[in-house]
mmCIF file of C-alpha atoms and ligand atoms in Angstrom:
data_model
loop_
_atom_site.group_PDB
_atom_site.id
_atom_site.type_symbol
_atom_site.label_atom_id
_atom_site.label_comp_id
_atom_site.label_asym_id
_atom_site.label_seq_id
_atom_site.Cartn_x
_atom_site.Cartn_y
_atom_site.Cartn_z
ATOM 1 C CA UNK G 1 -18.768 -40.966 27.723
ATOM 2 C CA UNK G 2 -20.866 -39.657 24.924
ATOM 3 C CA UNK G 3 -19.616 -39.799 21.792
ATOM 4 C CA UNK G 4 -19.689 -36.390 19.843
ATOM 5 C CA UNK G 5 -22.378 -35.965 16.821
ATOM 6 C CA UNK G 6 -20.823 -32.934 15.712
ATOM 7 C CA UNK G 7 -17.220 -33.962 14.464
ATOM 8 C CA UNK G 8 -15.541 -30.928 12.525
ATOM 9 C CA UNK G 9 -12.375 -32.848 11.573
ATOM 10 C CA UNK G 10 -14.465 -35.016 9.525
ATOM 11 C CA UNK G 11 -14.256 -32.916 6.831
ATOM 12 C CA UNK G 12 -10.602 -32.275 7.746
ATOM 13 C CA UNK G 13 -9.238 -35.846 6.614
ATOM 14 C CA UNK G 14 -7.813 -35.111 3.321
ATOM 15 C CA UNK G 15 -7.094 -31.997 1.134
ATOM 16 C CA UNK G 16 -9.419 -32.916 -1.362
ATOM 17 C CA UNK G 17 -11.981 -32.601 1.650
ATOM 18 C CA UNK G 18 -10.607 -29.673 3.028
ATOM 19 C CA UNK G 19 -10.480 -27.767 -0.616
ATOM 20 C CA UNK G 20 -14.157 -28.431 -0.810
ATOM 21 C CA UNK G 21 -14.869 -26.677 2.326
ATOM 22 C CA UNK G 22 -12.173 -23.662 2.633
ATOM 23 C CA UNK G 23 -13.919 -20.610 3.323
ATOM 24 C CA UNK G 24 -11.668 -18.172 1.832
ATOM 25 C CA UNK G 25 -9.159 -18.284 -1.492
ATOM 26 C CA UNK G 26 -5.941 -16.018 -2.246
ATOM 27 C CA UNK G 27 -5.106 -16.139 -5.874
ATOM 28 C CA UNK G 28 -2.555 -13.710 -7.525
ATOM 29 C CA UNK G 29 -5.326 -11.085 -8.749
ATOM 30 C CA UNK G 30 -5.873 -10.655 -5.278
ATOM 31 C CA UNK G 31 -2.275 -9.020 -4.919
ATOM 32 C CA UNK G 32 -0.469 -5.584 -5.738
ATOM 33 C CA UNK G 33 3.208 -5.140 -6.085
ATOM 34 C CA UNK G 34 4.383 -2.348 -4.563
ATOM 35 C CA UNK G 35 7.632 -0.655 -6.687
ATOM 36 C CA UNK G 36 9.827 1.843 -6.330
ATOM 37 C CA UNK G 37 10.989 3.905 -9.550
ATOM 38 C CA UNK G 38 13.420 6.464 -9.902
ATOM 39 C CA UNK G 39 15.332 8.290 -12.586
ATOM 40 C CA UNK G 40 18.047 6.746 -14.580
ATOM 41 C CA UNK G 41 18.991 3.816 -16.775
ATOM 42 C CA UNK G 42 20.264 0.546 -15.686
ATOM 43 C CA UNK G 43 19.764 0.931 -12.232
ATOM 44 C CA UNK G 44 18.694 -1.793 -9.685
ATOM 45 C CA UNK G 45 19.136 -0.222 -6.202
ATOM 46 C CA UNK G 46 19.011 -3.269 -3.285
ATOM 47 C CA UNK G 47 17.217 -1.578 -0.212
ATOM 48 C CA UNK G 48 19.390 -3.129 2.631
ATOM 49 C CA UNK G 49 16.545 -4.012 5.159
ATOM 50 C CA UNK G 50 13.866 -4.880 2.389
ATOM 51 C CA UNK G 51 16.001 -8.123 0.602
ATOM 52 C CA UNK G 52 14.349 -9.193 -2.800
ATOM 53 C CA UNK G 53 13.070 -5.312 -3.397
ATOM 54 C CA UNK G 54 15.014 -2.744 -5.181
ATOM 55 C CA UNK G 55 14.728 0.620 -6.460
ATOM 56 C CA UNK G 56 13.998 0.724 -10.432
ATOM 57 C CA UNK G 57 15.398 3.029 -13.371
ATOM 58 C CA UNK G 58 12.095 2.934 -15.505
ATOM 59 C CA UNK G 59 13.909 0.131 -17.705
ATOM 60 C CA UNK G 60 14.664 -1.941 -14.798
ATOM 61 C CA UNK G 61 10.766 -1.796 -14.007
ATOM 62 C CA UNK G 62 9.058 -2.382 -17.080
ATOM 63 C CA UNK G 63 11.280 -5.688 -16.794
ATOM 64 C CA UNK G 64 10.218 -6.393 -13.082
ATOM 65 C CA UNK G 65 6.428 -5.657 -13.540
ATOM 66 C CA UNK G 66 6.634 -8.386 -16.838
ATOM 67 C CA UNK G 67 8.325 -10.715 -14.543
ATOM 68 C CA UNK G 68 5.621 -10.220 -12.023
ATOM 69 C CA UNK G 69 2.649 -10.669 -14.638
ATOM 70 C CA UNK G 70 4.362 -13.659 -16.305
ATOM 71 C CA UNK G 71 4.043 -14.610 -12.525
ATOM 72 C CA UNK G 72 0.127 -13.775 -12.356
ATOM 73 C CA UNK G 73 0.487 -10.249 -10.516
ATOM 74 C CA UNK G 74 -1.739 -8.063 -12.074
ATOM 75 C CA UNK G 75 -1.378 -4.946 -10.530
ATOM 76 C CA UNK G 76 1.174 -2.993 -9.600
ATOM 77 C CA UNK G 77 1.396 0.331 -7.198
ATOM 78 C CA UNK G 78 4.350 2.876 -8.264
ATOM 79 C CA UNK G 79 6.364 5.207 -5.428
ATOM 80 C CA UNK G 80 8.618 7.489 -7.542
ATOM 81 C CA UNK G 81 12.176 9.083 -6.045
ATOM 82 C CA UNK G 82 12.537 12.264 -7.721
ATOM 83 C CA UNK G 83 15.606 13.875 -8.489
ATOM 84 C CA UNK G 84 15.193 16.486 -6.902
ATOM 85 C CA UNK G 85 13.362 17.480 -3.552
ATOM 86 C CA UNK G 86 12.271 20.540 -2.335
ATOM 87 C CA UNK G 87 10.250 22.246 0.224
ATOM 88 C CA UNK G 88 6.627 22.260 -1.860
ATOM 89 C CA UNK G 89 7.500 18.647 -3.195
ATOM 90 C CA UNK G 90 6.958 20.387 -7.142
ATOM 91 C CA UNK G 91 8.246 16.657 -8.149
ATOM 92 C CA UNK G 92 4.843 15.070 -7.081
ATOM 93 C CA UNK G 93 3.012 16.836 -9.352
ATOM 94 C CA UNK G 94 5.064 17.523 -13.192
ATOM 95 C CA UNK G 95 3.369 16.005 -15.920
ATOM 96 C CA UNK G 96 6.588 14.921 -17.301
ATOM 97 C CA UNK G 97 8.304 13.700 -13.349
ATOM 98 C CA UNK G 98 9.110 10.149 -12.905
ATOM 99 C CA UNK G 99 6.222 8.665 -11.873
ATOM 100 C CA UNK G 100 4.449 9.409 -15.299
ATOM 101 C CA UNK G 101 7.561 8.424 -16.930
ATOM 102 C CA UNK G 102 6.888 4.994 -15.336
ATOM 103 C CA UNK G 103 2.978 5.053 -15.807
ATOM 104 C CA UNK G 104 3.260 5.647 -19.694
ATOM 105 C CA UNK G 105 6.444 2.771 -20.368
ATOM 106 C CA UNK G 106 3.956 0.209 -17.998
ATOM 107 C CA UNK G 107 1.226 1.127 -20.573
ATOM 108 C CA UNK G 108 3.024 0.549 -23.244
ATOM 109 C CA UNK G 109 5.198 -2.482 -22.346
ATOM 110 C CA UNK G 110 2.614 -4.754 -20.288
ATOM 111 C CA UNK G 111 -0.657 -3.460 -21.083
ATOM 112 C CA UNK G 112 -2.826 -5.820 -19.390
ATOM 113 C CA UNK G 113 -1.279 -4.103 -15.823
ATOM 114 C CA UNK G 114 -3.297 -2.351 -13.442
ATOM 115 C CA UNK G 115 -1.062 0.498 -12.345
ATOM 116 C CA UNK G 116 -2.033 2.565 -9.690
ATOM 117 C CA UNK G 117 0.373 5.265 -8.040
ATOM 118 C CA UNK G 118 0.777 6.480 -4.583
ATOM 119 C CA UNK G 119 -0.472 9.958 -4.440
ATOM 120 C CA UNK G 120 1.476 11.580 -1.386
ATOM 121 C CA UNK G 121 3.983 14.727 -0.874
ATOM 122 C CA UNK G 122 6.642 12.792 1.424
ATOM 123 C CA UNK G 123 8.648 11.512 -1.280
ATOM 124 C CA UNK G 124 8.975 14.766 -2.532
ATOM 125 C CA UNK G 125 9.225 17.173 -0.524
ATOM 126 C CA UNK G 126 13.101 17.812 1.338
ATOM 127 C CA UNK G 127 11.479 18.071 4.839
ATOM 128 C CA UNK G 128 10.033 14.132 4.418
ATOM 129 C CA UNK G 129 6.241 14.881 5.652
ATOM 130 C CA UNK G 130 3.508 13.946 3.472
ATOM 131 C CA UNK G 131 2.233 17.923 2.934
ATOM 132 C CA UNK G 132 3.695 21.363 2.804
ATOM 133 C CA UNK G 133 4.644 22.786 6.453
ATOM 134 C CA UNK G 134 2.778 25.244 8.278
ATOM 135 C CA UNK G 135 4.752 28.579 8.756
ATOM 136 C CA UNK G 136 5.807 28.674 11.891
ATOM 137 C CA UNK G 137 3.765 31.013 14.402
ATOM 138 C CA UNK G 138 5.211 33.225 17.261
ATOM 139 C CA UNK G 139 4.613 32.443 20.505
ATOM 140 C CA UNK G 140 2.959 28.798 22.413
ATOM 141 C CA UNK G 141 4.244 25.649 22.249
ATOM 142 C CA UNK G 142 4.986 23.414 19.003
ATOM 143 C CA UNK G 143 4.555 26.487 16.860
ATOM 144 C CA UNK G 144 4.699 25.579 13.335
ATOM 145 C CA UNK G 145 5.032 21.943 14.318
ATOM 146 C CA UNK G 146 2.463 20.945 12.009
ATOM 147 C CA UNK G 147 1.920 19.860 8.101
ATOM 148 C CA UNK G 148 -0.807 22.931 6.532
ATOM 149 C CA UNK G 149 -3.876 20.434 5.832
ATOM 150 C CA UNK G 150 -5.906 22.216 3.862
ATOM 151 C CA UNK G 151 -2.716 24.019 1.693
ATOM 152 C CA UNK G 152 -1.519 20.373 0.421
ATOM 153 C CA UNK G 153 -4.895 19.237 -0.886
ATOM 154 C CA UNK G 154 -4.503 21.339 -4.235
ATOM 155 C CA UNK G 155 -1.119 19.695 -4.469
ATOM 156 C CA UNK G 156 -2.516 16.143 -3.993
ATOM 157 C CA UNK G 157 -5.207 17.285 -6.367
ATOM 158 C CA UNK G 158 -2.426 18.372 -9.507
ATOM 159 C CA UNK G 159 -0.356 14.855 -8.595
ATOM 160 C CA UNK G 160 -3.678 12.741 -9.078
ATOM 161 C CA UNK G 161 -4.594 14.548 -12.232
ATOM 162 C CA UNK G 162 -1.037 14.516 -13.107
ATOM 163 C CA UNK G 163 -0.574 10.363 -13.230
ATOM 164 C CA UNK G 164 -4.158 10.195 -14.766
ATOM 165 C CA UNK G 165 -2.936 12.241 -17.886
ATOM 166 C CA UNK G 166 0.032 9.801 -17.789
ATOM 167 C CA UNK G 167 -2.773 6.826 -18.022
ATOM 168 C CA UNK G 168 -2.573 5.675 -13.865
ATOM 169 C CA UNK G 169 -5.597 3.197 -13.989
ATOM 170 C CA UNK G 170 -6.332 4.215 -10.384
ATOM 171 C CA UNK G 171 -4.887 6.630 -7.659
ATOM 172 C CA UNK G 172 -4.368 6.489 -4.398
ATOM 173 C CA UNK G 173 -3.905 8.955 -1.653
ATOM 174 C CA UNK G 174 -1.781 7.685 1.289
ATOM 175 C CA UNK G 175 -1.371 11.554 2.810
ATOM 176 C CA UNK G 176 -4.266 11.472 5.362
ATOM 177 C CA UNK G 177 -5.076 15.279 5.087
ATOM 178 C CA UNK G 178 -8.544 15.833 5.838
ATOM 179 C CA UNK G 179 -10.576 16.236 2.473
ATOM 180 C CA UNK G 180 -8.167 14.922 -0.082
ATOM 181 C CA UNK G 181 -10.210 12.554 -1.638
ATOM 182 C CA UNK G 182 -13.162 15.288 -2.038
ATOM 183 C CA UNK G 183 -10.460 17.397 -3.585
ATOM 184 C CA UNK G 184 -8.959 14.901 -5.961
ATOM 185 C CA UNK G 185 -12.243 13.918 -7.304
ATOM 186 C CA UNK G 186 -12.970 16.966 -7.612
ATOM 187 C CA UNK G 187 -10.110 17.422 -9.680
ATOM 188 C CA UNK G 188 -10.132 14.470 -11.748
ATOM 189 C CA UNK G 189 -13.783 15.188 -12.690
ATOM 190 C CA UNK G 190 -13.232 18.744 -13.812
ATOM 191 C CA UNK G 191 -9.973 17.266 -15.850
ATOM 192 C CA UNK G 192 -12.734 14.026 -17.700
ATOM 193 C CA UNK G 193 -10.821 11.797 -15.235
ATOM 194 C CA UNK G 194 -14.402 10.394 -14.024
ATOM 195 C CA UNK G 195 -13.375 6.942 -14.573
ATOM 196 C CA UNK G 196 -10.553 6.900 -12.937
ATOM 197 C CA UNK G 197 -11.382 5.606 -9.484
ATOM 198 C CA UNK G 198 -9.740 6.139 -5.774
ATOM 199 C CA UNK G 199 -8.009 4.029 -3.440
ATOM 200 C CA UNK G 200 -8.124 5.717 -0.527
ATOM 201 C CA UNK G 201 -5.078 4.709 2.397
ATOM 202 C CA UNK G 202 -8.393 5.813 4.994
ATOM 203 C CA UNK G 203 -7.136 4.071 8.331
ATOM 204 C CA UNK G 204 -3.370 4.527 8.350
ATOM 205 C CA UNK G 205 -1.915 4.032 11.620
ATOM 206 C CA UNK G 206 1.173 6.388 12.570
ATOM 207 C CA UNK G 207 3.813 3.494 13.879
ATOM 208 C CA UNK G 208 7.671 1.645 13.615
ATOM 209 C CA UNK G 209 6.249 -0.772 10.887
ATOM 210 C CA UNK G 210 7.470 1.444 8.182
ATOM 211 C CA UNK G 211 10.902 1.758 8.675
ATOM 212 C CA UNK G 212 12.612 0.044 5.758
ATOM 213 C CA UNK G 213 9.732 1.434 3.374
ATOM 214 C CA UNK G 214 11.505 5.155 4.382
ATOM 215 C CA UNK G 215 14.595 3.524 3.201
ATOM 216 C CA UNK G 216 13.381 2.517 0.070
ATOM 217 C CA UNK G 217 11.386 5.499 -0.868
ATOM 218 C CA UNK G 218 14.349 7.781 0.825
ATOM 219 C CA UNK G 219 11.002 9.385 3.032
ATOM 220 C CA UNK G 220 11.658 9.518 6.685
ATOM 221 C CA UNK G 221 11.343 12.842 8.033
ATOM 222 C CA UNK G 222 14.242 14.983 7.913
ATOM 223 C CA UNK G 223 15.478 16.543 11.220
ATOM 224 C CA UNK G 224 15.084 20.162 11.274
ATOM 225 C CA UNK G 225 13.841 23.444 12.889
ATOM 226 C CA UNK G 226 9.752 23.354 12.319
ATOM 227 C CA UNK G 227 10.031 19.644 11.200
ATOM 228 C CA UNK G 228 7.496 17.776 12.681
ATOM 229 C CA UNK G 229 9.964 14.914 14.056
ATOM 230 C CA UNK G 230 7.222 11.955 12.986
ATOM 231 C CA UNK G 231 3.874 11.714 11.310
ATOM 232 C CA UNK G 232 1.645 11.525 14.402
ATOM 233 C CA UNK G 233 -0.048 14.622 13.646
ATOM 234 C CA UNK G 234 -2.216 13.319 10.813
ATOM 235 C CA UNK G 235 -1.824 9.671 10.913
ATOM 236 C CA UNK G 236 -3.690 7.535 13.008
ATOM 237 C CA UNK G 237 -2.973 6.441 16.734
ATOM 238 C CA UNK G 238 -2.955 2.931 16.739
ATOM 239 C CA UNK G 239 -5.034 2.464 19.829
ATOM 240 C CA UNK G 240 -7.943 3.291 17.936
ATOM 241 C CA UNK G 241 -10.541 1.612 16.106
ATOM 242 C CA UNK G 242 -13.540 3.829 16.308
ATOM 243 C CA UNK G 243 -11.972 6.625 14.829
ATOM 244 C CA UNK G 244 -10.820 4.771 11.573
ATOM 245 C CA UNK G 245 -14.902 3.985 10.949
ATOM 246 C CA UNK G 246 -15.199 7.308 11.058
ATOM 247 C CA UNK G 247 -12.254 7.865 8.574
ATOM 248 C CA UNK G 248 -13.719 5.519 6.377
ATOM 249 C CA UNK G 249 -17.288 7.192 6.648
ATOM 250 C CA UNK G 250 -15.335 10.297 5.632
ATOM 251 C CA UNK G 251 -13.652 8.868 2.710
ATOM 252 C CA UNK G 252 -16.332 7.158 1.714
ATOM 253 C CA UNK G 253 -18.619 10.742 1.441
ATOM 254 C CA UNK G 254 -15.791 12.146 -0.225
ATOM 255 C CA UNK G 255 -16.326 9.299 -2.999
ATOM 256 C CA UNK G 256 -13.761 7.157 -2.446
ATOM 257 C CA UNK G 257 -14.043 3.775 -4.733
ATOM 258 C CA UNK G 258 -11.740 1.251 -2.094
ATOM 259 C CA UNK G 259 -10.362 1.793 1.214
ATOM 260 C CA UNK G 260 -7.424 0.597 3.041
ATOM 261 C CA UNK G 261 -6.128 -0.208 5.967
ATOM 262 C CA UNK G 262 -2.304 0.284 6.726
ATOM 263 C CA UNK G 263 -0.219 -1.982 8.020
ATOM 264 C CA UNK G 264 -1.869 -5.197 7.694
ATOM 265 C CA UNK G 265 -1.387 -8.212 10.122
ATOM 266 C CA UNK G 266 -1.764 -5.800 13.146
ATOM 267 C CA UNK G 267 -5.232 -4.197 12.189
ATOM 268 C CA UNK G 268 -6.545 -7.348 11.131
ATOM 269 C CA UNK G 269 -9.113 -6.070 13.646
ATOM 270 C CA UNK G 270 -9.682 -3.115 11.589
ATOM 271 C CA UNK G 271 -10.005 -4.794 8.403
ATOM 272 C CA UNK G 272 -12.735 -6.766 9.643
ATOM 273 C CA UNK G 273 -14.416 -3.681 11.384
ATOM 274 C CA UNK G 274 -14.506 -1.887 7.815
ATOM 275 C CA UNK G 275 -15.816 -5.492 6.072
ATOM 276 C CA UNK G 276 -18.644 -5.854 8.538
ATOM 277 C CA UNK G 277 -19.728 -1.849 8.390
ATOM 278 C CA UNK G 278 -19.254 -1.057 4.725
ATOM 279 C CA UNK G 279 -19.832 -2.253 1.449
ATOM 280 C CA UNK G 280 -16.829 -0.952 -0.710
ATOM 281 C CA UNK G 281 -14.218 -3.264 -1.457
ATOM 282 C CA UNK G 282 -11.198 -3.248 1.667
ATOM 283 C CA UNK G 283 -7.485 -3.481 0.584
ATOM 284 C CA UNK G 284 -4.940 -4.539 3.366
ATOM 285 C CA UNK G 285 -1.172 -2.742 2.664
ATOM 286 C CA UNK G 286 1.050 -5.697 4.418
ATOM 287 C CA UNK G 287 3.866 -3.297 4.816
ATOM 288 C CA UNK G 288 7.548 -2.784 4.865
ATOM 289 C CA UNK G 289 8.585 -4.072 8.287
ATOM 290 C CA UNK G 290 6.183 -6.985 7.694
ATOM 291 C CA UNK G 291 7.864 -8.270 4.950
ATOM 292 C CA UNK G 292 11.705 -7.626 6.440
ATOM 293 C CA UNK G 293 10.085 -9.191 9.846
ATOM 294 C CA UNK G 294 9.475 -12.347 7.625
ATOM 295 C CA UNK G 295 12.824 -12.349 5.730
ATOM 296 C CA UNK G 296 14.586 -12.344 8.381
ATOM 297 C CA UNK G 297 13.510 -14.932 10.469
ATOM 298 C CA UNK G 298 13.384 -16.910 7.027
ATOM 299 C CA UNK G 299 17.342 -16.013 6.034
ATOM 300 C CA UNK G 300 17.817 -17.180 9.605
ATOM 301 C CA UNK G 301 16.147 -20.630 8.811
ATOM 302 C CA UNK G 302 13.994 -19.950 11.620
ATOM 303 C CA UNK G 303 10.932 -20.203 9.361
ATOM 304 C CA UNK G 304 9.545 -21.760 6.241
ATOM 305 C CA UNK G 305 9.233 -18.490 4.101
ATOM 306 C CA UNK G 306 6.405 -19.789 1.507
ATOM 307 C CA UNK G 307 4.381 -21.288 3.749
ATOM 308 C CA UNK G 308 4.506 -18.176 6.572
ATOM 309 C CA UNK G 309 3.624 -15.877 3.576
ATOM 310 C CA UNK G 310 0.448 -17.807 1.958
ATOM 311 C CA UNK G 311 -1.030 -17.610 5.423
ATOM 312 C CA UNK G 312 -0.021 -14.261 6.086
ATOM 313 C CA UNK G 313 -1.762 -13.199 3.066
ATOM 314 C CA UNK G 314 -4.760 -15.348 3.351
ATOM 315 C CA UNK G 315 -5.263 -14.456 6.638
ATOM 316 C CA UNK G 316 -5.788 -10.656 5.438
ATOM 317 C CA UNK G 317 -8.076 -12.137 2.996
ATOM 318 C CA UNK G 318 -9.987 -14.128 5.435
ATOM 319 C CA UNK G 319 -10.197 -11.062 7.726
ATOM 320 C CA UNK G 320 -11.671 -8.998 4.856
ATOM 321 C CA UNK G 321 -9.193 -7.481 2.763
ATOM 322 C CA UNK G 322 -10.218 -7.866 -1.079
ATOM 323 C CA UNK G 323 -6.962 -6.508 -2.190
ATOM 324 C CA UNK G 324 -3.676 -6.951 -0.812
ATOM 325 C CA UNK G 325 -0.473 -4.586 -1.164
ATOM 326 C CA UNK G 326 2.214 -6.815 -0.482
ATOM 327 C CA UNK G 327 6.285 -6.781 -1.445
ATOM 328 C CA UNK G 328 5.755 -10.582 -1.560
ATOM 329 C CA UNK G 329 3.179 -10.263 -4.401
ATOM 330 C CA UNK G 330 5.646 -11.985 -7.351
ATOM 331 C CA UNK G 331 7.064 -14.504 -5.229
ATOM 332 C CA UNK G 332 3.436 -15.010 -3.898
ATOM 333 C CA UNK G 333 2.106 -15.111 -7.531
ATOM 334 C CA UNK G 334 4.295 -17.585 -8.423
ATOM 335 C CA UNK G 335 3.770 -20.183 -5.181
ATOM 336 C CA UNK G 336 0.053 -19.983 -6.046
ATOM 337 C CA UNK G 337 0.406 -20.478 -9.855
ATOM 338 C CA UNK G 338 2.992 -23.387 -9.399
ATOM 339 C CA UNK G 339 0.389 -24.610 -6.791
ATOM 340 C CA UNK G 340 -2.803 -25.046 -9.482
ATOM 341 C CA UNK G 341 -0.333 -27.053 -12.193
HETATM 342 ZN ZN1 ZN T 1 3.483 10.303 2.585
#
């Protein structure tokens, strides 16, 4: 029997010979924390199937995103809850609504943060769909069962502008109407936001994964005469990978500065797909149902939580993914900082 030359686990015989030869690193500056901020004072809202998140009174989250940068996280994402909803979503875009309440006490309080805000209707608007709603035509079927694509883009356009006059480092459209980021550029040029650059959400798959994020951001589509019932109309299907290249391509045109894919450990595939055929930097969003999926089976004993989640996440880095959006960011922060001594 010949005895193999080529021996990989040579190199596998200690950590000190495995550090020297890992092909891909997470570190905290890798990760953004997703948070959820809505009006009040004092208030720290559990969201049932999401343990460990909450939703944040502007107070509560200039104390959470300290936490989280004592921790190492050094960017955060906001998702505001208005107090009011409507059928336009006119909370998404005042200067003074609570997302650029949150922006300007981040700048002030922990001004080292990257803070970057979801730009998107759904929160907004009392119908639940990320755009203003087609009015509803006589006659065929699904009349009116559709979100008006090209009527929401000015919106998305006055909410981007709107968190860059707050001071929003970077913005990021997770709508998927067809020319927003052309349109927000657009308007953040003409406004002397050229700095300010996009994340795009450019392959987001229409699935059950974000469940207990529509709990949290109080976003699931409303039931309803002319209400789309889900978000299958403009998301993506998720059998398909050629058409989120050509998303990206789009987005990419348009100007977009990243690009994401959405969820994460599924369309690992997809990450890499983007890596291999562009050269902007790829974030991964490891969602909602991810992260309950993991707590869970961790609560239940069933898995060792800190290990499950440092692979997780370096698996999306090792499939591509520059930048991770994950719930797990903090606690993830703090397993790698502890880790380094
Ligand atoms: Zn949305």
């Amino acid at each position: 029997m010949p005895f193999p030359q080529d021996r990989p686990r040579r190199m596998r015989r200690n950590e000190a010979l495995r550090s020297l030869v890992r092909e891909t690193a997470l570190a905290p500056d890798d990760l953004v924390w997703p948070l959820f901020v809505l009006p009040g004072k004092r208030v720290r809202n559990p969201v049932k199937s999401m343990p460990g998140v909450f939703q944040l009174s502007v107070d509560e989250l200039v104390a959470e995103a300290q936490a989280g940068y004592e921790a190492g996280v050094r960017s955060v994402i906001l998702f505001g809850i208005p107090e009011h909803k409507d059928e336009i979503g006119s909370g998404a875009y005042d200067e003074n609504g609570i997302v650029p309440q949150a922006i300007r006490a981040l700048k002030e309080s922990v001004p080292g943060l990257i803070v970057m805000t979801d730009v998107c209707m759904c929160e907004y608007t009392d119908h639940g769909h990320c755009g203003i709603l087609e009015p509803p035509r006589a006659g065929g079927p699904g009349q009116g069962l559709s979100v008006d694509n090209d009527a929401t883009l000015p919106l998305l356009a006055k909410e981007a502008v709107a968190h860059a006059k707050a001071g929003a480092d970077i913005v990021a459209p997770s709508d998927m109407m067809d020319g927003r980021v052309a349109a927000i550029r657009a308007a953040l040029d003409a406004e002397d936001f050229g700095d300010v650059p996009i994340l795009s959400y450019a392959a987001k798959f229409a699935g059950a994964f974000y469940g207990p994020f529509r709990d949290a951001a109080e976003s699931a589509p409303r039931e309803g005469p002319g209400v789309p019932k889900d978000r299958k109309g403009y998301q993506m299907d998720p059998g398909n990978w050629r058409e989120a290249l050509r998303e990206v391509a789009l987005d990419v045109a348009e100007g977009a500065d990243m690009v994401m894919v959405k969820p994460a450990v599924p369309y690992l595939d997809i990450v890499r797909l983007i890596r291999d055929r562009f050269e902007l930097p790829v974030a991964a969003y490891h969602v909602s149902g991810e992260y309950a999926m993991i707590k869970a089976a961790a609560e239940r004993g069933w898995i060792d939580e800190a290990r499950v989640v440092l692979e997780t996440l370096l698996c999306c880095r090792r499939a591509g993914a520059d930048l991770i959006l994950t719930y797990y960011a903090k606690e993830a922060a703090g397993l790698l900082t502890g880790k380094r001594r």
